[in-house]
Amino acid sequence: MSGDEGLSAAPVGARYASIQARLPSLDVGVYRISLHLFDSARKSGPARVKELAYLVPETLYHPTAIFGGLMREEGVEDGLCYVSRPIRAFRGANGDEGPPFGGKVFLVFVDKDSSVFTWRWCPCCPKDLTLPENHVPRFVRRVL
Amino acid sequence: MSEMNHHFTAAVLGLLSNPEPFKPFTFYNQEGDCIEFIARPGSYYEQRMDNLVTLYRSNDDEEFTGFSIKGIRSLLRKFAELPGLAILIEDGKVKIAHILLAHIMKPEFSPDNLPPGVAIKTYNTMIGEADKNDAECDITECLA
């Protein structure tokens, strides 16, 4: 787990920002996020920046589910996938706020070293609209 | 939301103060051990092709937006078993289209294993877009 300082307290040149999250234990913990991902969001435009600004912290703090164990080509990798159904989404070239995208949930991925490494929307499971499609067998287990 | 996350949100929104015209870009996501290629701006959702490749489609109009290739370190280990592929890595950089080509040429790759609704031509689109944009990625960190 990273330190408990906020981004505003991060020293100049710091490679990571900190963000609070609900852990599978329901305790509150701190994850970190590489500033390289800030840069990739900026390059992707306002919608991705606003997803990072609003939806990522909301999903980490108020997940509807958390899955553990990420399937990879070479086997299972430790890590977590946070799931939420946001009440808003950001659209178009300006990232205008509007209602959420229908039939989709929002995912935030965290690696085994407590680093957030990506976020995006995903079609939801037809049987449970709060979960991502193919969560079985995509993830090893549900931890929340 | 916690004070830390308020700081996080404010800092991320600060990225909007220096907008730049969008250009397709590629980056190696060290935490996720994946290469991401983003061809269009805006919010996207995922469409998993297999355990290695995830396609991104726009939430605005369903169009191709980009893709990620996971497990790059493992992939490079496999490449090492095929000495001819080493010539594709030049000064630590590799063309994204070459990685996709190497993936689909593996003996175990089968279009029959693609998810429902995903055609092999989707790979054509990904390879074509990467090629058109001359997308390459610095994987020096993985080669160390």
Short mmCIF file of C-alpha atoms in Angstrom, two decimals:
data_model
loop_
_atom_site.label_atom_id
_atom_site.label_comp_id
_atom_site.label_asym_id
_atom_site.label_seq_id
_atom_site.Cartn_x
_atom_site.Cartn_y
_atom_site.Cartn_z
CA MET A 1 0.00 0.00 0.00
CA SER A 2 1.28 3.45 -0.78
CA GLY A 3 1.56 6.32 1.71
CA ASP A 4 -1.46 8.22 2.91
CA GLU A 5 -0.61 11.62 1.49
CA GLY A 6 -2.91 13.19 -1.08
CA LEU A 7 -1.76 14.28 -4.48
CA SER A 8 -1.56 17.86 -3.32
CA ALA A 9 1.10 16.77 -0.82
CA ALA A 10 3.05 14.76 -3.37
CA PRO A 11 6.54 16.15 -3.88
CA VAL A 12 7.48 17.68 -7.20
CA GLY A 13 8.62 14.90 -9.50
CA ALA A 14 6.58 12.25 -7.67
CA ARG A 15 5.65 9.38 -9.97
CA TYR A 16 2.42 8.47 -8.21
CA ALA A 17 -0.70 10.03 -6.79
CA SER A 18 -2.71 8.52 -3.95
CA ILE A 19 -6.38 7.68 -3.89
CA GLN A 20 -8.57 6.24 -1.14
CA ALA A 21 -10.56 3.09 -1.75
CA ARG A 22 -12.82 0.62 0.00
CA LEU A 23 -10.84 -2.58 0.42
CA PRO A 24 -12.47 -6.02 0.10
CA SER A 25 -12.34 -6.16 3.92
CA LEU A 26 -14.52 -2.98 3.90
CA ASP A 27 -11.71 -1.05 5.57
CA VAL A 28 -10.55 2.09 3.83
CA GLY A 29 -7.15 1.84 2.19
CA VAL A 30 -4.97 3.82 -0.15
CA TYR A 31 -4.03 2.89 -3.68
CA ARG A 32 -1.58 4.67 -5.90
CA ILE A 33 -1.83 5.66 -9.53
CA SER A 34 1.03 6.41 -11.86
CA LEU A 35 1.24 9.92 -13.23
CA HIS A 36 1.86 8.29 -16.61
CA LEU A 37 -1.83 7.38 -16.53
CA PHE A 38 -2.72 11.03 -15.92
CA ASP A 39 -0.81 11.79 -19.09
CA SER A 40 -2.58 9.09 -21.09
CA ALA A 41 -5.95 10.41 -19.88
CA ARG A 42 -4.99 13.94 -20.91
CA LYS A 43 -3.98 12.72 -24.36
CA SER A 44 -7.29 10.84 -24.70
CA GLY A 45 -9.29 14.01 -24.13
CA PRO A 46 -11.78 15.47 -21.63
CA ALA A 47 -14.06 12.43 -21.34
CA ARG A 48 -11.23 10.19 -20.16
CA VAL A 49 -9.90 12.90 -17.84
CA LYS A 50 -13.32 13.29 -16.22
CA GLU A 51 -13.66 9.51 -15.87
CA LEU A 52 -10.37 9.51 -14.01
CA ALA A 53 -11.36 12.53 -11.92
CA TYR A 54 -14.86 11.39 -10.93
CA LEU A 55 -15.68 7.80 -11.84
CA VAL A 56 -12.43 6.16 -10.74
CA PRO A 57 -12.57 7.49 -7.14
CA GLU A 58 -16.33 6.88 -6.93
CA THR A 59 -15.90 3.30 -8.11
CA LEU A 60 -13.02 2.61 -5.75
CA TYR A 61 -14.93 4.06 -2.80
CA HIS A 62 -18.40 2.73 -3.57
CA PRO A 63 -18.00 -0.46 -5.60
CA THR A 64 -21.00 -2.65 -6.34
CA ALA A 65 -18.63 -5.62 -6.57
CA ILE A 66 -14.94 -6.46 -6.42
CA PHE A 67 -13.40 -9.40 -8.22
CA GLY A 68 -10.02 -10.94 -7.53
CA GLY A 69 -7.65 -12.86 -9.77
CA LEU A 70 -7.24 -11.57 -13.32
CA MET A 71 -6.98 -14.08 -16.14
CA ARG A 72 -3.97 -13.58 -18.37
CA GLU A 73 -2.49 -15.46 -21.31
CA GLU A 74 0.13 -16.95 -19.02
CA GLY A 75 -2.28 -17.73 -16.18
CA VAL A 76 -3.91 -16.03 -13.22
CA GLU A 77 -2.46 -12.76 -12.03
CA ASP A 78 -3.12 -11.31 -8.59
CA GLY A 79 -5.09 -8.10 -8.73
CA LEU A 80 -8.55 -6.66 -8.22
CA CYS A 81 -11.28 -5.39 -10.49
CA TYR A 82 -13.65 -2.84 -8.94
CA VAL A 83 -17.11 -2.59 -10.50
CA SER A 84 -19.72 0.17 -10.27
CA ARG A 85 -22.81 1.48 -12.01
CA PRO A 86 -22.10 5.21 -12.14
CA ILE A 87 -24.99 7.67 -12.18
CA ARG A 88 -23.33 9.67 -14.98
CA ALA A 89 -21.03 9.37 -17.97
CA PHE A 90 -18.92 11.76 -20.03
CA ARG A 91 -19.54 12.04 -23.73
CA GLY A 92 -18.24 13.52 -26.93
CA ALA A 93 -15.24 15.67 -27.68
CA ASN A 94 -15.80 17.87 -24.62
CA GLY A 95 -16.62 15.10 -22.18
CA ASP A 96 -20.09 16.54 -21.53
CA GLU A 97 -21.82 15.03 -18.51
CA GLY A 98 -24.94 12.98 -19.15
CA PRO A 99 -26.71 9.82 -18.02
CA PRO A 100 -24.67 6.61 -17.81
CA PHE A 101 -24.17 4.41 -20.86
CA GLY A 102 -26.98 1.85 -20.94
CA GLY A 103 -26.15 -1.78 -20.44
CA LYS A 104 -22.66 -1.09 -19.16
CA VAL A 105 -20.76 -1.04 -15.89
CA PHE A 106 -17.57 0.81 -15.04
CA LEU A 107 -14.40 -1.11 -14.16
CA VAL A 108 -11.24 -0.03 -12.36
CA PHE A 109 -8.30 -2.43 -12.22
CA VAL A 110 -5.74 -2.56 -9.42
CA ASP A 111 -2.57 -4.66 -9.54
CA LYS A 112 -1.06 -6.80 -6.78
CA ASP A 113 1.06 -3.84 -5.65
CA SER A 114 -2.01 -1.65 -5.02
CA SER A 115 -1.55 0.41 -8.17
CA VAL A 116 -4.55 1.41 -10.25
CA PHE A 117 -3.59 0.59 -13.82
CA THR A 118 -6.64 1.12 -16.03
CA TRP A 119 -10.33 2.01 -16.08
CA ARG A 120 -13.08 1.68 -18.69
CA TRP A 121 -16.68 0.79 -19.35
CA CYS A 122 -17.73 -2.80 -20.01
CA PRO A 123 -20.97 -4.42 -21.16
CA CYS A 124 -22.89 -5.78 -18.19
CA CYS A 125 -23.89 -9.34 -17.48
CA PRO A 126 -27.36 -10.00 -18.94
CA LYS A 127 -28.30 -11.92 -15.78
CA ASP A 128 -27.07 -9.29 -13.31
CA LEU A 129 -26.84 -5.73 -14.60
CA THR A 130 -24.51 -4.74 -11.76
CA LEU A 131 -21.74 -7.09 -12.91
CA PRO A 132 -19.53 -7.20 -16.01
CA GLU A 133 -20.28 -9.71 -18.74
CA ASN A 134 -18.35 -12.96 -18.57
CA HIS A 135 -17.22 -12.28 -15.01
CA VAL A 136 -17.15 -16.05 -14.85
CA PRO A 137 -14.59 -17.26 -15.97
CA ARG A 138 -12.84 -13.94 -16.48
CA PHE A 139 -12.13 -13.49 -12.77
CA VAL A 140 -11.14 -16.14 -10.29
CA ARG A 141 -13.42 -15.11 -7.44
CA ARG A 142 -15.75 -12.41 -6.18
CA VAL A 143 -14.37 -10.80 -3.05
CA LEU A 144 -17.14 -8.25 -2.40
CA MET B 1 -15.91 11.55 -0.84
CA SER B 2 -12.81 11.75 1.33
CA GLU B 3 -10.58 14.80 1.45
CA MET B 4 -7.81 12.85 -0.24
CA ASN B 5 -10.10 11.97 -3.13
CA HIS B 6 -11.31 15.58 -3.41
CA HIS B 7 -7.67 16.56 -3.83
CA PHE B 8 -7.25 13.78 -6.38
CA THR B 9 -10.27 14.94 -8.39
CA ALA B 10 -9.14 18.56 -8.36
CA ALA B 11 -5.65 17.61 -9.49
CA VAL B 12 -6.93 15.45 -12.34
CA LEU B 13 -9.34 18.17 -13.52
CA GLY B 14 -6.31 20.44 -13.72
CA LEU B 15 -5.26 18.37 -16.74
CA LEU B 16 -8.09 20.02 -18.67
CA SER B 17 -6.40 23.40 -18.48
CA ASN B 18 -3.85 22.51 -21.16
CA PRO B 19 -5.84 20.88 -23.96
CA GLU B 20 -3.94 19.60 -26.97
CA PRO B 21 -5.24 18.46 -30.35
CA PHE B 22 -5.68 14.70 -30.26
CA LYS B 23 -3.05 12.51 -31.89
CA PRO B 24 -3.09 8.68 -31.82
CA PHE B 25 -0.67 7.42 -29.22
CA THR B 26 0.80 4.27 -27.75
CA PHE B 27 2.26 3.63 -24.34
CA TYR B 28 3.56 0.79 -22.23
CA ASN B 29 1.54 0.60 -19.05
CA GLN B 30 4.08 -0.75 -16.58
CA GLU B 31 1.61 -1.54 -13.77
CA GLY B 32 -0.70 -3.40 -16.10
CA ASP B 33 2.19 -4.88 -18.13
CA CYS B 34 0.27 -4.00 -21.26
CA ILE B 35 0.67 -1.90 -24.36
CA GLU B 36 -2.20 0.44 -25.12
CA PHE B 37 -2.88 1.97 -28.51
CA ILE B 38 -5.43 4.79 -28.59
CA ALA B 39 -6.50 5.84 -32.07
CA ARG B 40 -9.41 8.15 -31.20
CA PRO B 41 -10.26 10.45 -28.29
CA GLY B 42 -13.13 9.91 -25.90
CA SER B 43 -14.74 7.40 -23.60
CA TYR B 44 -14.62 3.75 -24.60
CA TYR B 45 -15.77 0.34 -23.52
CA GLU B 46 -13.94 -2.93 -23.76
CA GLN B 47 -14.55 -5.96 -25.91
CA ARG B 48 -12.29 -8.80 -24.85
CA MET B 49 -10.91 -10.71 -27.82
CA ASP B 50 -9.02 -13.26 -25.72
CA ASN B 51 -6.76 -13.30 -22.65
CA LEU B 52 -4.19 -11.21 -24.53
CA VAL B 53 -6.03 -8.61 -26.59
CA THR B 54 -8.85 -6.26 -25.60
CA LEU B 55 -10.52 -4.07 -28.20
CA TYR B 56 -11.80 -0.59 -27.30
CA ARG B 57 -14.95 0.78 -28.92
CA SER B 58 -16.30 4.29 -28.54
CA ASN B 59 -19.16 4.76 -26.10
CA ASP B 60 -20.39 7.56 -28.37
CA ASP B 61 -20.65 5.75 -31.71
CA GLU B 62 -19.33 2.17 -31.30
CA GLU B 63 -16.42 2.87 -33.63
CA PHE B 64 -12.96 1.39 -33.17
CA THR B 65 -11.07 3.47 -30.59
CA GLY B 66 -8.01 1.38 -29.78
CA PHE B 67 -6.86 -1.77 -28.05
CA SER B 68 -4.57 -3.15 -25.37
CA ILE B 69 -2.20 -6.10 -25.48
CA LYS B 70 -1.63 -7.64 -22.07
CA GLY B 71 1.18 -9.73 -20.62
CA ILE B 72 3.95 -8.05 -22.60
CA ARG B 73 6.80 -9.46 -20.51
CA SER B 74 5.53 -12.99 -21.00
CA LEU B 75 4.97 -12.32 -24.68
CA LEU B 76 8.54 -11.14 -25.09
CA ARG B 77 9.80 -14.30 -23.42
CA LYS B 78 7.90 -16.29 -26.03
CA PHE B 79 9.31 -14.08 -28.76
CA ALA B 80 12.78 -14.91 -27.49
CA GLU B 81 12.10 -18.52 -28.47
CA LEU B 82 11.61 -17.30 -32.04
CA PRO B 83 14.92 -15.59 -32.87
CA GLY B 84 13.59 -14.24 -36.15
CA LEU B 85 11.16 -12.04 -34.25
CA ALA B 86 14.03 -10.27 -32.51
CA ILE B 87 14.62 -8.29 -35.68
CA LEU B 88 11.24 -6.65 -35.12
CA ILE B 89 12.56 -4.90 -32.02
CA GLU B 90 14.69 -1.93 -32.96
CA ASP B 91 16.30 0.32 -30.34
CA GLY B 92 13.90 -1.05 -27.74
CA LYS B 93 10.88 -0.20 -29.87
CA VAL B 94 8.44 -2.58 -31.46
CA LYS B 95 5.67 -1.95 -33.96
CA ILE B 96 2.29 -2.77 -32.47
CA ALA B 97 1.06 -4.36 -35.68
CA HIS B 98 3.96 -6.85 -35.47
CA ILE B 99 2.93 -7.94 -31.97
CA LEU B 100 -0.62 -8.59 -33.16
CA LEU B 101 0.65 -10.48 -36.19
CA ALA B 102 2.91 -12.62 -34.02
CA HIS B 103 -0.06 -13.35 -31.74
CA ILE B 104 -2.43 -14.47 -34.48
CA MET B 105 0.26 -16.58 -36.14
CA LYS B 106 0.81 -18.69 -33.05
CA PRO B 107 -0.22 -22.28 -33.74
CA GLU B 108 -2.66 -22.25 -30.83
CA PHE B 109 -4.52 -19.16 -32.10
CA SER B 110 -7.89 -20.04 -33.56
CA PRO B 111 -10.61 -17.74 -34.86
CA ASP B 112 -13.02 -20.31 -33.45
CA ASN B 113 -12.04 -19.20 -29.96
CA LEU B 114 -12.98 -15.57 -30.48
CA PRO B 115 -15.99 -14.37 -28.49
CA PRO B 116 -19.44 -14.41 -30.11
CA GLY B 117 -19.92 -11.52 -32.52
CA VAL B 118 -16.19 -10.95 -32.97
CA ALA B 119 -14.95 -11.71 -36.44
CA ILE B 120 -11.37 -12.30 -37.52
CA LYS B 121 -11.72 -9.09 -39.52
CA THR B 122 -11.63 -7.25 -36.20
CA TYR B 123 -7.98 -8.26 -36.03
CA ASN B 124 -7.59 -6.88 -39.55
CA THR B 125 -8.99 -3.56 -38.32
CA MET B 126 -6.64 -3.45 -35.33
CA ILE B 127 -3.58 -4.34 -37.39
CA GLY B 128 -4.58 -1.89 -40.12
CA GLU B 129 -5.10 0.98 -37.68
CA ALA B 130 -1.81 0.30 -35.92
CA ASP B 131 -0.03 0.10 -39.25
CA LYS B 132 -1.69 3.23 -40.62
CA ASN B 133 -0.59 5.22 -37.59
CA ASP B 134 2.86 3.62 -37.61
CA ALA B 135 2.18 2.78 -33.96
CA GLU B 136 5.21 1.59 -32.08
CA CYS B 137 6.00 1.31 -28.41
CA ASP B 138 9.17 1.61 -26.37
CA ILE B 139 9.47 -1.64 -24.43
CA THR B 140 12.95 -1.01 -23.04
CA GLU B 141 11.59 -1.47 -19.50
CA CYS B 142 10.48 -5.00 -20.42
CA LEU B 143 13.77 -5.97 -22.02
CA ALA B 144 15.89 -5.12 -18.96
#
